[in-house]
Every structure is written in C-alpha cells, then in structure tokens.
JSON list of C-alpha atoms in Angstrom, two decimals:
[
{"chain": "Y", "resi": 1, "resn": "MET", "atom": "CA", "xyz": [-0.07, 0.00, -0.06]},
{"chain": "Y", "resi": 2, "resn": "LYS", "atom": "CA", "xyz": [1.43, 3.50, -0.98]},
{"chain": "Y", "resi": 3, "resn": "ASP", "atom": "CA", "xyz": [-0.73, 6.17, 0.73]},
{"chain": "Y", "resi": 4, "resn": "SER", "atom": "CA", "xyz": [-4.19, 6.72, 2.16]},
{"chain": "Y", "resi": 5, "resn": "GLU", "atom": "CA", "xyz": [-6.01, 6.81, -0.87]},
{"chain": "Y", "resi": 6, "resn": "GLY", "atom": "CA", "xyz": [-4.98, 3.60, -1.64]},
{"chain": "Y", "resi": 7, "resn": "ASN", "atom": "CA", "xyz": [-2.73, 4.40, -5.03]},
{"chain": "Y", "resi": 8, "resn": "HIS", "atom": "CA", "xyz": [-0.65, 1.52, -6.24]},
{"chain": "Y", "resi": 9, "resn": "SER", "atom": "CA", "xyz": [-1.96, -0.95, -3.80]},
{"chain": "Y", "resi": 10, "resn": "GLN", "atom": "CA", "xyz": [-2.89, -4.45, -5.02]},
{"chain": "Y", "resi": 11, "resn": "ALA", "atom": "CA", "xyz": [-4.30, -5.67, -1.50]},
{"chain": "Y", "resi": 12, "resn": "SER", "atom": "CA", "xyz": [-7.66, -5.54, -0.03]},
{"chain": "Y", "resi": 13, "resn": "GLU", "atom": "CA", "xyz": [-8.51, -5.18, 3.77]},
{"chain": "Y", "resi": 14, "resn": "ILE", "atom": "CA", "xyz": [-9.26, -8.45, 5.03]},
{"chain": "Y", "resi": 15, "resn": "ALA", "atom": "CA", "xyz": [-10.75, -7.89, 8.31]},
{"chain": "Y", "resi": 16, "resn": "GLY", "atom": "CA", "xyz": [-11.20, -11.42, 9.40]},
{"chain": "Y", "resi": 17, "resn": "SER", "atom": "CA", "xyz": [-14.09, -13.08, 11.24]},
{"chain": "Y", "resi": 18, "resn": "PRO", "atom": "CA", "xyz": [-14.69, -11.48, 14.43]},
{"chain": "Y", "resi": 19, "resn": "PHE", "atom": "CA", "xyz": [-16.17, -14.97, 15.89]},
{"chain": "Y", "resi": 20, "resn": "HIS", "atom": "CA", "xyz": [-12.71, -16.78, 15.01]},
{"chain": "Y", "resi": 21, "resn": "TYR", "atom": "CA", "xyz": [-10.83, -14.06, 16.73]},
{"chain": "Y", "resi": 22, "resn": "ASP", "atom": "CA", "xyz": [-12.59, -14.08, 19.79]},
{"chain": "Y", "resi": 23, "resn": "LEU", "atom": "CA", "xyz": [-13.14, -18.03, 19.78]},
{"chain": "Y", "resi": 24, "resn": "THR", "atom": "CA", "xyz": [-9.00, -18.03, 19.59]},
{"chain": "Y", "resi": 25, "resn": "ARG", "atom": "CA", "xyz": [-8.72, -15.16, 22.19]},
{"chain": "Y", "resi": 26, "resn": "ARG", "atom": "CA", "xyz": [-10.81, -16.93, 24.63]},
{"chain": "Y", "resi": 27, "resn": "ILE", "atom": "CA", "xyz": [-9.14, -20.47, 24.08]},
{"chain": "Y", "resi": 28, "resn": "THR", "atom": "CA", "xyz": [-5.60, -18.81, 24.58]},
{"chain": "Y", "resi": 29, "resn": "HIS", "atom": "CA", "xyz": [-6.80, -16.86, 27.39]},
{"chain": "Y", "resi": 30, "resn": "ASP", "atom": "CA", "xyz": [-7.99, -20.18, 29.25]},
{"chain": "Y", "resi": 31, "resn": "LEU", "atom": "CA", "xyz": [-4.91, -22.12, 28.22]},
{"chain": "Y", "resi": 32, "resn": "LYS", "atom": "CA", "xyz": [-2.45, -19.79, 30.02]},
{"chain": "Y", "resi": 33, "resn": "ALA", "atom": "CA", "xyz": [-3.66, -20.28, 33.82]},
{"chain": "Y", "resi": 34, "resn": "PRO", "atom": "CA", "xyz": [-3.12, -24.53, 33.44]},
{"chain": "Y", "resi": 35, "resn": "ILE", "atom": "CA", "xyz": [0.08, -23.92, 31.87]},
{"chain": "Y", "resi": 36, "resn": "ARG", "atom": "CA", "xyz": [1.38, -21.28, 34.36]},
{"chain": "Y", "resi": 37, "resn": "GLN", "atom": "CA", "xyz": [0.05, -23.72, 37.32]},
{"chain": "Y", "resi": 38, "resn": "ILE", "atom": "CA", "xyz": [2.39, -26.46, 35.93]},
{"chain": "Y", "resi": 39, "resn": "ILE", "atom": "CA", "xyz": [5.36, -24.37, 35.86]},
{"chain": "Y", "resi": 40, "resn": "GLN", "atom": "CA", "xyz": [4.51, -23.27, 39.34]},
{"chain": "Y", "resi": 41, "resn": "LEU", "atom": "CA", "xyz": [4.20, -26.82, 40.60]},
{"chain": "Y", "resi": 42, "resn": "THR", "atom": "CA", "xyz": [7.13, -28.12, 39.20]},
{"chain": "Y", "resi": 43, "resn": "ASP", "atom": "CA", "xyz": [9.23, -25.43, 40.75]},
{"chain": "Y", "resi": 44, "resn": "MET", "atom": "CA", "xyz": [7.81, -25.99, 43.99]},
{"chain": "Y", "resi": 45, "resn": "LEU", "atom": "CA", "xyz": [8.25, -29.45, 43.79]},
{"chain": "Y", "resi": 46, "resn": "ILE", "atom": "CA", "xyz": [12.03, -29.10, 43.15]},
{"chain": "Y", "resi": 47, "resn": "GLU", "atom": "CA", "xyz": [12.39, -26.42, 45.57]},
{"chain": "Y", "resi": 48, "resn": "ASP", "atom": "CA", "xyz": [10.61, -27.94, 48.53]},
{"chain": "Y", "resi": 49, "resn": "ASN", "atom": "CA", "xyz": [12.41, -31.44, 48.02]},
{"chain": "Y", "resi": 50, "resn": "GLU", "atom": "CA", "xyz": [15.84, -29.93, 47.23]},
{"chain": "Y", "resi": 51, "resn": "GLY", "atom": "CA", "xyz": [18.32, -32.90, 48.09]},
{"chain": "Y", "resi": 52, "resn": "GLY", "atom": "CA", "xyz": [15.46, -35.41, 48.37]},
{"chain": "Y", "resi": 53, "resn": "LEU", "atom": "CA", "xyz": [14.96, -36.07, 44.96]},
{"chain": "Y", "resi": 54, "resn": "ASP", "atom": "CA", "xyz": [17.04, -38.59, 42.78]},
{"chain": "Y", "resi": 55, "resn": "GLU", "atom": "CA", "xyz": [18.56, -37.42, 39.51]},
{"chain": "Y", "resi": 56, "resn": "GLU", "atom": "CA", "xyz": [16.07, -38.86, 37.45]},
{"chain": "Y", "resi": 57, "resn": "SER", "atom": "CA", "xyz": [12.99, -37.14, 39.36]},
{"chain": "Y", "resi": 58, "resn": "VAL", "atom": "CA", "xyz": [14.73, -33.93, 38.93]},
{"chain": "Y", "resi": 59, "resn": "GLN", "atom": "CA", "xyz": [15.10, -34.38, 35.25]},
{"chain": "Y", "resi": 60, "resn": "THR", "atom": "CA", "xyz": [11.64, -35.46, 34.61]},
{"chain": "Y", "resi": 61, "resn": "LEU", "atom": "CA", "xyz": [10.37, -32.39, 36.62]},
{"chain": "Y", "resi": 62, "resn": "ASN", "atom": "CA", "xyz": [12.75, -30.13, 34.49]},
{"chain": "Y", "resi": 63, "resn": "MET", "atom": "CA", "xyz": [11.67, -31.60, 31.39]},
{"chain": "Y", "resi": 64, "resn": "MET", "atom": "CA", "xyz": [7.98, -30.67, 32.34]},
{"chain": "Y", "resi": 65, "resn": "ARG", "atom": "CA", "xyz": [8.78, -27.40, 33.27]},
{"chain": "Y", "resi": 66, "resn": "GLU", "atom": "CA", "xyz": [10.47, -26.86, 29.75]},
{"chain": "Y", "resi": 67, "resn": "ARG", "atom": "CA", "xyz": [7.72, -28.40, 27.96]},
{"chain": "Y", "resi": 68, "resn": "ALA", "atom": "CA", "xyz": [5.20, -26.29, 29.55]},
{"chain": "Y", "resi": 69, "resn": "ASP", "atom": "CA", "xyz": [7.22, -23.16, 29.23]},
{"chain": "Y", "resi": 70, "resn": "LYS", "atom": "CA", "xyz": [7.44, -23.98, 25.41]},
{"chain": "Y", "resi": 71, "resn": "MET", "atom": "CA", "xyz": [3.55, -24.62, 25.38]},
{"chain": "Y", "resi": 72, "resn": "GLY", "atom": "CA", "xyz": [3.14, -20.96, 27.06]},
{"chain": "Y", "resi": 73, "resn": "HIS", "atom": "CA", "xyz": [5.26, -19.55, 24.41]},
{"chain": "Y", "resi": 74, "resn": "LEU", "atom": "CA", "xyz": [3.30, -21.45, 21.74]},
{"chain": "Y", "resi": 75, "resn": "VAL", "atom": "CA", "xyz": [-0.11, -20.35, 22.89]},
{"chain": "Y", "resi": 76, "resn": "GLU", "atom": "CA", "xyz": [1.14, -16.60, 22.92]},
{"chain": "Y", "resi": 77, "resn": "ALA", "atom": "CA", "xyz": [2.30, -17.17, 19.19]},
{"chain": "Y", "resi": 78, "resn": "LEU", "atom": "CA", "xyz": [-0.96, -18.68, 18.24]},
{"chain": "Y", "resi": 79, "resn": "ARG", "atom": "CA", "xyz": [-2.66, -15.63, 20.00]},
{"chain": "Y", "resi": 80, "resn": "SER", "atom": "CA", "xyz": [-0.40, -13.47, 17.67]},
{"chain": "Y", "resi": 81, "resn": "LEU", "atom": "CA", "xyz": [-1.05, -15.14, 14.73]},
{"chain": "Y", "resi": 82, "resn": "SER", "atom": "CA", "xyz": [-4.72, -14.75, 15.46]},
{"chain": "Y", "resi": 83, "resn": "ASN", "atom": "CA", "xyz": [-4.42, -11.08, 15.58]},
{"chain": "Y", "resi": 84, "resn": "SER", "atom": "CA", "xyz": [-2.50, -10.85, 12.32]},
{"chain": "Y", "resi": 85, "resn": "PHE", "atom": "CA", "xyz": [-5.26, -12.65, 10.51]},
{"chain": "Y", "resi": 86, "resn": "CYS", "atom": "CA", "xyz": [-8.42, -11.04, 12.22]},
{"chain": "Y", "resi": 87, "resn": "ARG", "atom": "CA", "xyz": [-7.49, -7.87, 14.16]},
{"chain": "Y", "resi": 88, "resn": "PRO", "atom": "CA", "xyz": [-8.78, -4.69, 11.90]},
{"chain": "Y", "resi": 89, "resn": "LEU", "atom": "CA", "xyz": [-6.06, -2.83, 10.52]},
{"chain": "Y", "resi": 90, "resn": "GLU", "atom": "CA", "xyz": [-5.52, 0.62, 12.07]},
{"chain": "Y", "resi": 91, "resn": "MET", "atom": "CA", "xyz": [-4.05, 2.29, 8.72]},
{"chain": "Y", "resi": 92, "resn": "GLN", "atom": "CA", "xyz": [-1.87, 5.50, 9.07]},
{"chain": "Y", "resi": 93, "resn": "ASN", "atom": "CA", "xyz": [1.25, 7.11, 7.46]},
{"chain": "Y", "resi": 94, "resn": "VAL", "atom": "CA", "xyz": [4.14, 5.65, 9.16]},
{"chain": "Y", "resi": 95, "resn": "VAL", "atom": "CA", "xyz": [8.10, 6.28, 8.69]},
{"chain": "Y", "resi": 96, "resn": "ILE", "atom": "CA", "xyz": [9.35, 2.71, 7.99]},
{"chain": "Y", "resi": 97, "resn": "ASN", "atom": "CA", "xyz": [12.81, 3.69, 8.84]},
{"chain": "Y", "resi": 98, "resn": "ASP", "atom": "CA", "xyz": [11.69, 4.22, 12.47]},
{"chain": "Y", "resi": 99, "resn": "ILE", "atom": "CA", "xyz": [10.01, 0.65, 12.53]},
{"chain": "Y", "resi": 100, "resn": "LEU", "atom": "CA", "xyz": [12.89, -1.01, 11.36]},
{"chain": "Y", "resi": 101, "resn": "ALA", "atom": "CA", "xyz": [15.61, 0.87, 13.54]},
{"chain": "Y", "resi": 102, "resn": "ASP", "atom": "CA", "xyz": [13.41, -0.31, 16.61]},
{"chain": "Y", "resi": 103, "resn": "ALA", "atom": "CA", "xyz": [12.89, -3.81, 15.27]},
{"chain": "Y", "resi": 104, "resn": "LEU", "atom": "CA", "xyz": [16.82, -4.24, 15.09]},
{"chain": "Y", "resi": 105, "resn": "ASN", "atom": "CA", "xyz": [17.31, -2.68, 18.54]},
{"chain": "Y", "resi": 106, "resn": "ASP", "atom": "CA", "xyz": [14.93, -5.16, 19.99]},
{"chain": "Y", "resi": 107, "resn": "SER", "atom": "CA", "xyz": [16.83, -8.18, 18.40]},
{"chain": "Y", "resi": 108, "resn": "ASN", "atom": "CA", "xyz": [20.05, -7.02, 19.35]},
{"chain": "Y", "resi": 109, "resn": "LEU", "atom": "CA", "xyz": [21.43, -7.65, 15.94]},
{"chain": "Y", "resi": 110, "resn": "GLN", "atom": "CA", "xyz": [24.26, -5.32, 14.46]},
{"chain": "Y", "resi": 111, "resn": "PRO", "atom": "CA", "xyz": [24.22, -5.79, 10.62]},
{"chain": "Y", "resi": 112, "resn": "GLU", "atom": "CA", "xyz": [27.53, -5.52, 8.76]},
{"chain": "Y", "resi": 113, "resn": "SER", "atom": "CA", "xyz": [26.09, -2.81, 6.44]},
{"chain": "Y", "resi": 114, "resn": "LEU", "atom": "CA", "xyz": [23.13, -0.87, 7.51]},
{"chain": "Y", "resi": 115, "resn": "ASP", "atom": "CA", "xyz": [21.48, 1.96, 5.00]},
{"chain": "Y", "resi": 116, "resn": "LEU", "atom": "CA", "xyz": [18.40, 3.34, 5.88]},
{"chain": "Y", "resi": 117, "resn": "GLY", "atom": "CA", "xyz": [18.51, 6.36, 3.77]},
{"chain": "Y", "resi": 118, "resn": "GLU", "atom": "CA", "xyz": [16.32, 9.46, 3.76]},
{"chain": "Y", "resi": 119, "resn": "PRO", "atom": "CA", "xyz": [13.21, 8.96, 5.87]},
{"chain": "Y", "resi": 120, "resn": "MET", "atom": "CA", "xyz": [10.11, 7.17, 3.92]},
{"chain": "Y", "resi": 121, "resn": "GLU", "atom": "CA", "xyz": [6.57, 6.98, 4.80]},
{"chain": "Y", "resi": 122, "resn": "ILE", "atom": "CA", "xyz": [3.97, 4.32, 3.77]},
{"chain": "Y", "resi": 123, "resn": "TRP", "atom": "CA", "xyz": [0.57, 3.58, 4.47]},
{"chain": "Y", "resi": 124, "resn": "THR", "atom": "CA", "xyz": [0.36, 0.87, 7.10]},
{"chain": "Y", "resi": 125, "resn": "ASP", "atom": "CA", "xyz": [-0.59, -0.29, 10.29]},
{"chain": "Y", "resi": 126, "resn": "ARG", "atom": "CA", "xyz": [2.30, 0.56, 12.93]},
{"chain": "Y", "resi": 127, "resn": "GLU", "atom": "CA", "xyz": [1.82, -2.22, 15.52]},
{"chain": "Y", "resi": 128, "resn": "VAL", "atom": "CA", "xyz": [1.46, -5.12, 12.58]},
{"chain": "Y", "resi": 129, "resn": "SER", "atom": "CA", "xyz": [4.24, -3.75, 11.01]},
{"chain": "Y", "resi": 130, "resn": "SER", "atom": "CA", "xyz": [6.42, -3.78, 13.78]},
{"chain": "Y", "resi": 131, "resn": "ARG", "atom": "CA", "xyz": [5.63, -7.59, 14.61]},
{"chain": "Y", "resi": 132, "resn": "VAL", "atom": "CA", "xyz": [6.57, -8.40, 11.28]},
{"chain": "Y", "resi": 133, "resn": "PHE", "atom": "CA", "xyz": [10.35, -7.21, 11.46]},
{"chain": "Y", "resi": 134, "resn": "ASN", "atom": "CA", "xyz": [10.41, -8.28, 15.02]},
{"chain": "Y", "resi": 135, "resn": "ASN", "atom": "CA", "xyz": [9.65, -11.84, 13.95]},
{"chain": "Y", "resi": 136, "resn": "ILE", "atom": "CA", "xyz": [11.88, -11.50, 11.03]},
{"chain": "Y", "resi": 137, "resn": "PHE", "atom": "CA", "xyz": [14.72, -10.24, 12.53]},
{"chain": "Y", "resi": 138, "resn": "GLN", "atom": "CA", "xyz": [14.21, -12.59, 15.53]},
{"chain": "Y", "resi": 139, "resn": "ASN", "atom": "CA", "xyz": [13.52, -15.82, 13.66]},
{"chain": "Y", "resi": 140, "resn": "PHE", "atom": "CA", "xyz": [15.04, -15.21, 10.27]},
{"chain": "Y", "resi": 141, "resn": "LEU", "atom": "CA", "xyz": [17.32, -18.41, 10.99]},
{"chain": "Y", "resi": 142, "resn": "PRO", "atom": "CA", "xyz": [18.46, -20.99, 8.37]},
{"chain": "Y", "resi": 143, "resn": "PRO", "atom": "CA", "xyz": [18.10, -24.78, 9.68]},
{"chain": "Y", "resi": 144, "resn": "SER", "atom": "CA", "xyz": [21.84, -24.97, 10.33]},
{"chain": "Y", "resi": 145, "resn": "GLU", "atom": "CA", "xyz": [24.00, -23.86, 12.77]},
{"chain": "Y", "resi": 146, "resn": "GLU", "atom": "CA", "xyz": [27.14, -23.30, 10.62]},
{"chain": "Y", "resi": 147, "resn": "TRP", "atom": "CA", "xyz": [25.33, -19.81, 9.55]},
{"chain": "Y", "resi": 148, "resn": "ASP", "atom": "CA", "xyz": [26.51, -16.80, 11.53]},
{"chain": "Y", "resi": 149, "resn": "ARG", "atom": "CA", "xyz": [22.96, -15.00, 12.16]},
{"chain": "Y", "resi": 150, "resn": "ALA", "atom": "CA", "xyz": [24.91, -11.59, 12.45]},
{"chain": "Y", "resi": 151, "resn": "ARG", "atom": "CA", "xyz": [26.29, -11.44, 9.13]},
{"chain": "Y", "resi": 152, "resn": "PHE", "atom": "CA", "xyz": [23.52, -9.67, 7.15]},
{"chain": "Y", "resi": 153, "resn": "LEU", "atom": "CA", "xyz": [23.11, -6.34, 5.09]},
{"chain": "Y", "resi": 154, "resn": "LEU", "atom": "CA", "xyz": [19.99, -4.41, 5.02]},
{"chain": "Y", "resi": 155, "resn": "LYS", "atom": "CA", "xyz": [19.28, -1.63, 2.86]},
{"chain": "Y", "resi": 156, "resn": "LEU", "atom": "CA", "xyz": [16.25, 0.63, 2.53]},
{"chain": "Y", "resi": 157, "resn": "HIS", "atom": "CA", "xyz": [15.52, 2.01, -1.18]},
{"chain": "Y", "resi": 158, "resn": "LYS", "atom": "CA", "xyz": [13.10, 3.14, -3.80]},
{"chain": "Y", "resi": 159, "resn": "ASN", "atom": "CA", "xyz": [12.40, 0.60, -6.37]},
{"chain": "Y", "resi": 160, "resn": "PRO", "atom": "CA", "xyz": [12.11, 1.23, -10.10]},
{"chain": "Y", "resi": 161, "resn": "GLU", "atom": "CA", "xyz": [8.40, 2.50, -9.24]},
{"chain": "Y", "resi": 162, "resn": "ASN", "atom": "CA", "xyz": [9.65, 5.09, -6.80]},
{"chain": "Y", "resi": 163, "resn": "ASP", "atom": "CA", "xyz": [7.87, 2.80, -4.03]},
{"chain": "Y", "resi": 164, "resn": "PRO", "atom": "CA", "xyz": [9.98, 1.97, -0.59]},
{"chain": "Y", "resi": 165, "resn": "ALA", "atom": "CA", "xyz": [11.44, -1.71, -0.87]},
{"chain": "Y", "resi": 166, "resn": "LEU", "atom": "CA", "xyz": [13.95, -3.19, 1.52]},
{"chain": "Y", "resi": 167, "resn": "GLU", "atom": "CA", "xyz": [16.39, -5.73, 0.99]},
{"chain": "Y", "resi": 168, "resn": "ILE", "atom": "CA", "xyz": [17.96, -8.12, 3.46]},
{"chain": "Y", "resi": 169, "resn": "GLN", "atom": "CA", "xyz": [21.20, -9.76, 1.96]},
{"chain": "Y", "resi": 170, "resn": "ILE", "atom": "CA", "xyz": [22.89, -12.70, 4.11]},
{"chain": "Y", "resi": 171, "resn": "PRO", "atom": "CA", "xyz": [26.31, -13.64, 2.75]},
{"chain": "Y", "resi": 172, "resn": "ASP", "atom": "CA", "xyz": [27.35, -17.27, 2.27]},
{"chain": "Y", "resi": 173, "resn": "TYR", "atom": "CA", "xyz": [23.95, -18.83, 3.06]},
{"chain": "Y", "resi": 174, "resn": "PRO", "atom": "CA", "xyz": [24.56, -22.67, 3.44]},
{"chain": "Y", "resi": 175, "resn": "HIS", "atom": "CA", "xyz": [21.46, -23.70, 1.42]},
{"chain": "Y", "resi": 176, "resn": "GLU", "atom": "CA", "xyz": [20.38, -22.66, -2.05]},
{"chain": "Y", "resi": 177, "resn": "ILE", "atom": "CA", "xyz": [17.16, -21.56, -3.00]},
{"chain": "Y", "resi": 178, "resn": "LYS", "atom": "CA", "xyz": [16.91, -20.93, -6.71]},
{"chain": "Y", "resi": 179, "resn": "GLU", "atom": "CA", "xyz": [13.14, -20.13, -7.06]},
{"chain": "Y", "resi": 180, "resn": "LYS", "atom": "CA", "xyz": [11.40, -17.20, -5.19]},
{"chain": "Y", "resi": 181, "resn": "ILE", "atom": "CA", "xyz": [9.50, -18.30, -2.45]},
{"chain": "Y", "resi": 182, "resn": "GLY", "atom": "CA", "xyz": [7.43, -16.52, 0.37]},
{"chain": "Y", "resi": 183, "resn": "LEU", "atom": "CA", "xyz": [8.27, -16.49, 4.26]},
{"chain": "Y", "resi": 184, "resn": "VAL", "atom": "CA", "xyz": [5.69, -19.29, 4.71]},
{"chain": "Y", "resi": 185, "resn": "ASP", "atom": "CA", "xyz": [7.64, -21.88, 2.63]},
{"chain": "Y", "resi": 186, "resn": "TYR", "atom": "CA", "xyz": [11.16, -20.35, 3.91]},
{"chain": "Y", "resi": 187, "resn": "ALA", "atom": "CA", "xyz": [9.99, -21.18, 7.56]},
{"chain": "Y", "resi": 188, "resn": "ALA", "atom": "CA", "xyz": [9.13, -24.78, 6.65]},
{"chain": "Y", "resi": 189, "resn": "HIS", "atom": "CA", "xyz": [12.52, -25.25, 4.62]},
{"chain": "Y", "resi": 190, "resn": "GLY", "atom": "CA", "xyz": [14.23, -27.59, 6.74]},
{"chain": "Y", "resi": 191, "resn": "ARG", "atom": "CA", "xyz": [13.04, -26.30, 10.15]},
{"chain": "Y", "resi": 192, "resn": "GLN", "atom": "CA", "xyz": [11.86, -28.38, 12.92]},
{"chain": "Y", "resi": 193, "resn": "ASP", "atom": "CA", "xyz": [11.06, -25.51, 15.50]},
{"chain": "Y", "resi": 194, "resn": "LEU", "atom": "CA", "xyz": [7.31, -25.06, 15.62]},
{"chain": "Y", "resi": 195, "resn": "MET", "atom": "CA", "xyz": [7.61, -21.67, 17.18]},
{"chain": "Y", "resi": 196, "resn": "GLN", "atom": "CA", "xyz": [9.79, -20.34, 14.46]},
{"chain": "Y", "resi": 197, "resn": "ILE", "atom": "CA", "xyz": [7.33, -21.65, 11.63]},
{"chain": "Y", "resi": 198, "resn": "LEU", "atom": "CA", "xyz": [4.30, -19.87, 13.62]},
{"chain": "Y", "resi": 199, "resn": "LEU", "atom": "CA", "xyz": [6.09, -16.62, 14.05]},
{"chain": "Y", "resi": 200, "resn": "LEU", "atom": "CA", "xyz": [7.57, -16.41, 10.52]},
{"chain": "Y", "resi": 201, "resn": "ALA", "atom": "CA", "xyz": [3.84, -17.72, 9.31]},
{"chain": "Y", "resi": 202, "resn": "GLU", "atom": "CA", "xyz": [2.59, -14.68, 11.18]},
{"chain": "Y", "resi": 203, "resn": "SER", "atom": "CA", "xyz": [5.01, -12.57, 9.51]},
{"chain": "Y", "resi": 204, "resn": "ALA", "atom": "CA", "xyz": [3.90, -13.57, 6.01]},
{"chain": "Y", "resi": 205, "resn": "GLU", "atom": "CA", "xyz": [0.11, -13.20, 6.91]},
{"chain": "Y", "resi": 206, "resn": "ALA", "atom": "CA", "xyz": [0.62, -9.79, 8.25]},
{"chain": "Y", "resi": 207, "resn": "ALA", "atom": "CA", "xyz": [2.84, -8.58, 5.23]},
{"chain": "Y", "resi": 208, "resn": "ASN", "atom": "CA", "xyz": [-0.18, -10.08, 2.99]},
{"chain": "Y", "resi": 209, "resn": "ARG", "atom": "CA", "xyz": [-2.98, -8.35, 4.62]},
{"chain": "Y", "resi": 210, "resn": "LEU", "atom": "CA", "xyz": [-0.63, -4.78, 4.36]},
{"chain": "Y", "resi": 211, "resn": "GLY", "atom": "CA", "xyz": [-0.39, -5.51, 0.64]},
{"chain": "Y", "resi": 212, "resn": "TRP", "atom": "CA", "xyz": [3.41, -6.10, 0.97]},
{"chain": "Y", "resi": 213, "resn": "LYS", "atom": "CA", "xyz": [5.17, -8.61, -1.47]},
{"chain": "Y", "resi": 214, "resn": "VAL", "atom": "CA", "xyz": [7.87, -10.62, 0.52]},
{"chain": "Y", "resi": 215, "resn": "PHE", "atom": "CA", "xyz": [10.04, -13.22, -1.38]},
{"chain": "Y", "resi": 216, "resn": "LEU", "atom": "CA", "xyz": [13.58, -14.79, -0.91]},
{"chain": "Y", "resi": 217, "resn": "HIS", "atom": "CA", "xyz": [15.95, -16.73, -2.98]},
{"chain": "Y", "resi": 218, "resn": "THR", "atom": "CA", "xyz": [19.70, -17.24, -3.31]},
{"chain": "Y", "resi": 219, "resn": "GLY", "atom": "CA", "xyz": [19.67, -17.23, -7.30]},
{"chain": "Y", "resi": 220, "resn": "ASN", "atom": "CA", "xyz": [23.05, -18.21, -8.81]},
{"chain": "Y", "resi": 221, "resn": "LYS", "atom": "CA", "xyz": [24.90, -16.68, -5.84]},
{"chain": "Y", "resi": 222, "resn": "LYS", "atom": "CA", "xyz": [25.60, -17.72, -2.45]},
{"chain": "Y", "resi": 223, "resn": "ASP", "atom": "CA", "xyz": [23.83, -14.80, -0.54]},
{"chain": "Y", "resi": 224, "resn": "LEU", "atom": "CA", "xyz": [20.52, -15.31, 0.54]},
{"chain": "Y", "resi": 225, "resn": "LEU", "atom": "CA", "xyz": [18.11, -12.27, -0.42]},
{"chain": "Y", "resi": 226, "resn": "LEU", "atom": "CA", "xyz": [14.88, -11.13, 1.47]},
{"chain": "Y", "resi": 227, "resn": "ASN", "atom": "CA", "xyz": [13.28, -8.46, -0.45]},
{"chain": "Y", "resi": 228, "resn": "VAL", "atom": "CA", "xyz": [10.30, -6.61, 0.82]},
{"chain": "Y", "resi": 229, "resn": "TYR", "atom": "CA", "xyz": [7.90, -4.30, -1.42]},
{"chain": "Y", "resi": 230, "resn": "PHE", "atom": "CA", "xyz": [5.86, -1.81, 0.46]}
]
C-alpha cells in the first residue's frame, strides 16, 4: 500500500472473522492459567524437595517445566497469529525507517552494513508492521548452526516504480533456494522449531494483509536475499 488514497495498492483489507478471533482469544486465554500452574508446581516440587529427589526425578520435573514453558510461548504465538489474521487494521502514514530501527534494536542484531537512507513514509498499520519485522529479525534463521546470524546487510531504497523497498542480504547462506519463495515456504525449509514456523507464518500473513510483497531466493549466488516491496 502506498498512501491513504490506496494508490498503487494490490491488496484489499481482510478484516477476518470476529467470531474466529474471539474464539481463539478465549481459548488461548483459558490455556494460560493451567500452563502457568504446571510451571509453578514443578518449581515448588523441586524447591521443597531439594536434596530429597533422585537425579531422574529432577530431570523429569525439569523436562515438564521446559515443555510447559514452551507450550506457553506457543499459545502466545497462536494468539499473535490470530491477531495478524483477524484484528482490524489501523492504517496511517508511518516512517518505515523508524520501525526497522526499533526492530533491529529489539533483536540485538548489528548488520555489517545498514543503509536506511532518507525517511520514507508508507501507509500501514504501525503495530502489525512492527510485529512483521520483529519476527523476521528474531526468527530469520536457516536450519543450520553453521550460519552466523549476525552477518547480514540491510538496505532501504526506492524501487524502479519509486516505491519504498527493503533488501536484506545474508552472505554465504549454506543452502540454495533457486526459485523465489515466500516466508511460509522459507519457514518450513528444513525447520523443526514450531515456534519459529508460527512466527514467520504470522509475518507472512501480516505482510499479505498490508499489501506487501515478500520473497526470498539465492539465485546463482551464495547470498540469501529477502526482498520486501511495500
């Protein structure tokens, strides 16, 4: 989307179903309490029986706590995904440079090269836009530990149609992606972490609602490119 008049936009606003949003909100809310109680109970058992539990019992309780904690994060991710699908958008003119800078600060990532250029305004929902880039910067990880997540280049520029566009370049990406793919396909590209898949899927759906085009590829080079056209 380009401006408040909707010029150069190829996306229509999808408000989603209020019923589905409310149902998901209620379910995720009701799941929070029992998950929190499991975590508190395992902590209590370990603390109250310190020194009285054998190693296997301690390992079992720690595993229960770890899995309950992970389930809590998944519930939050599901709630956030529901927001991306169903929450009505609050569109306004926003300086995209500021959103990118804030998302980078939140992720504690420092790109090798950062070029945000002059301030550029886009017609978007500030909260949803922030979620997209927070998720991308914090979960934009290949399925291989050999990749150095701190090595990337980020550039905000104008495309040939004079619209804002973002390019993130990751040098020496360990896998080849010849065809352009979206975030959802990338999220499932050899990943096993359901949390990362959910968060990147949320970003893909949110970007789609905002009318953004997002795709990734390596082409004939070893660098992975993520392009966002606003």
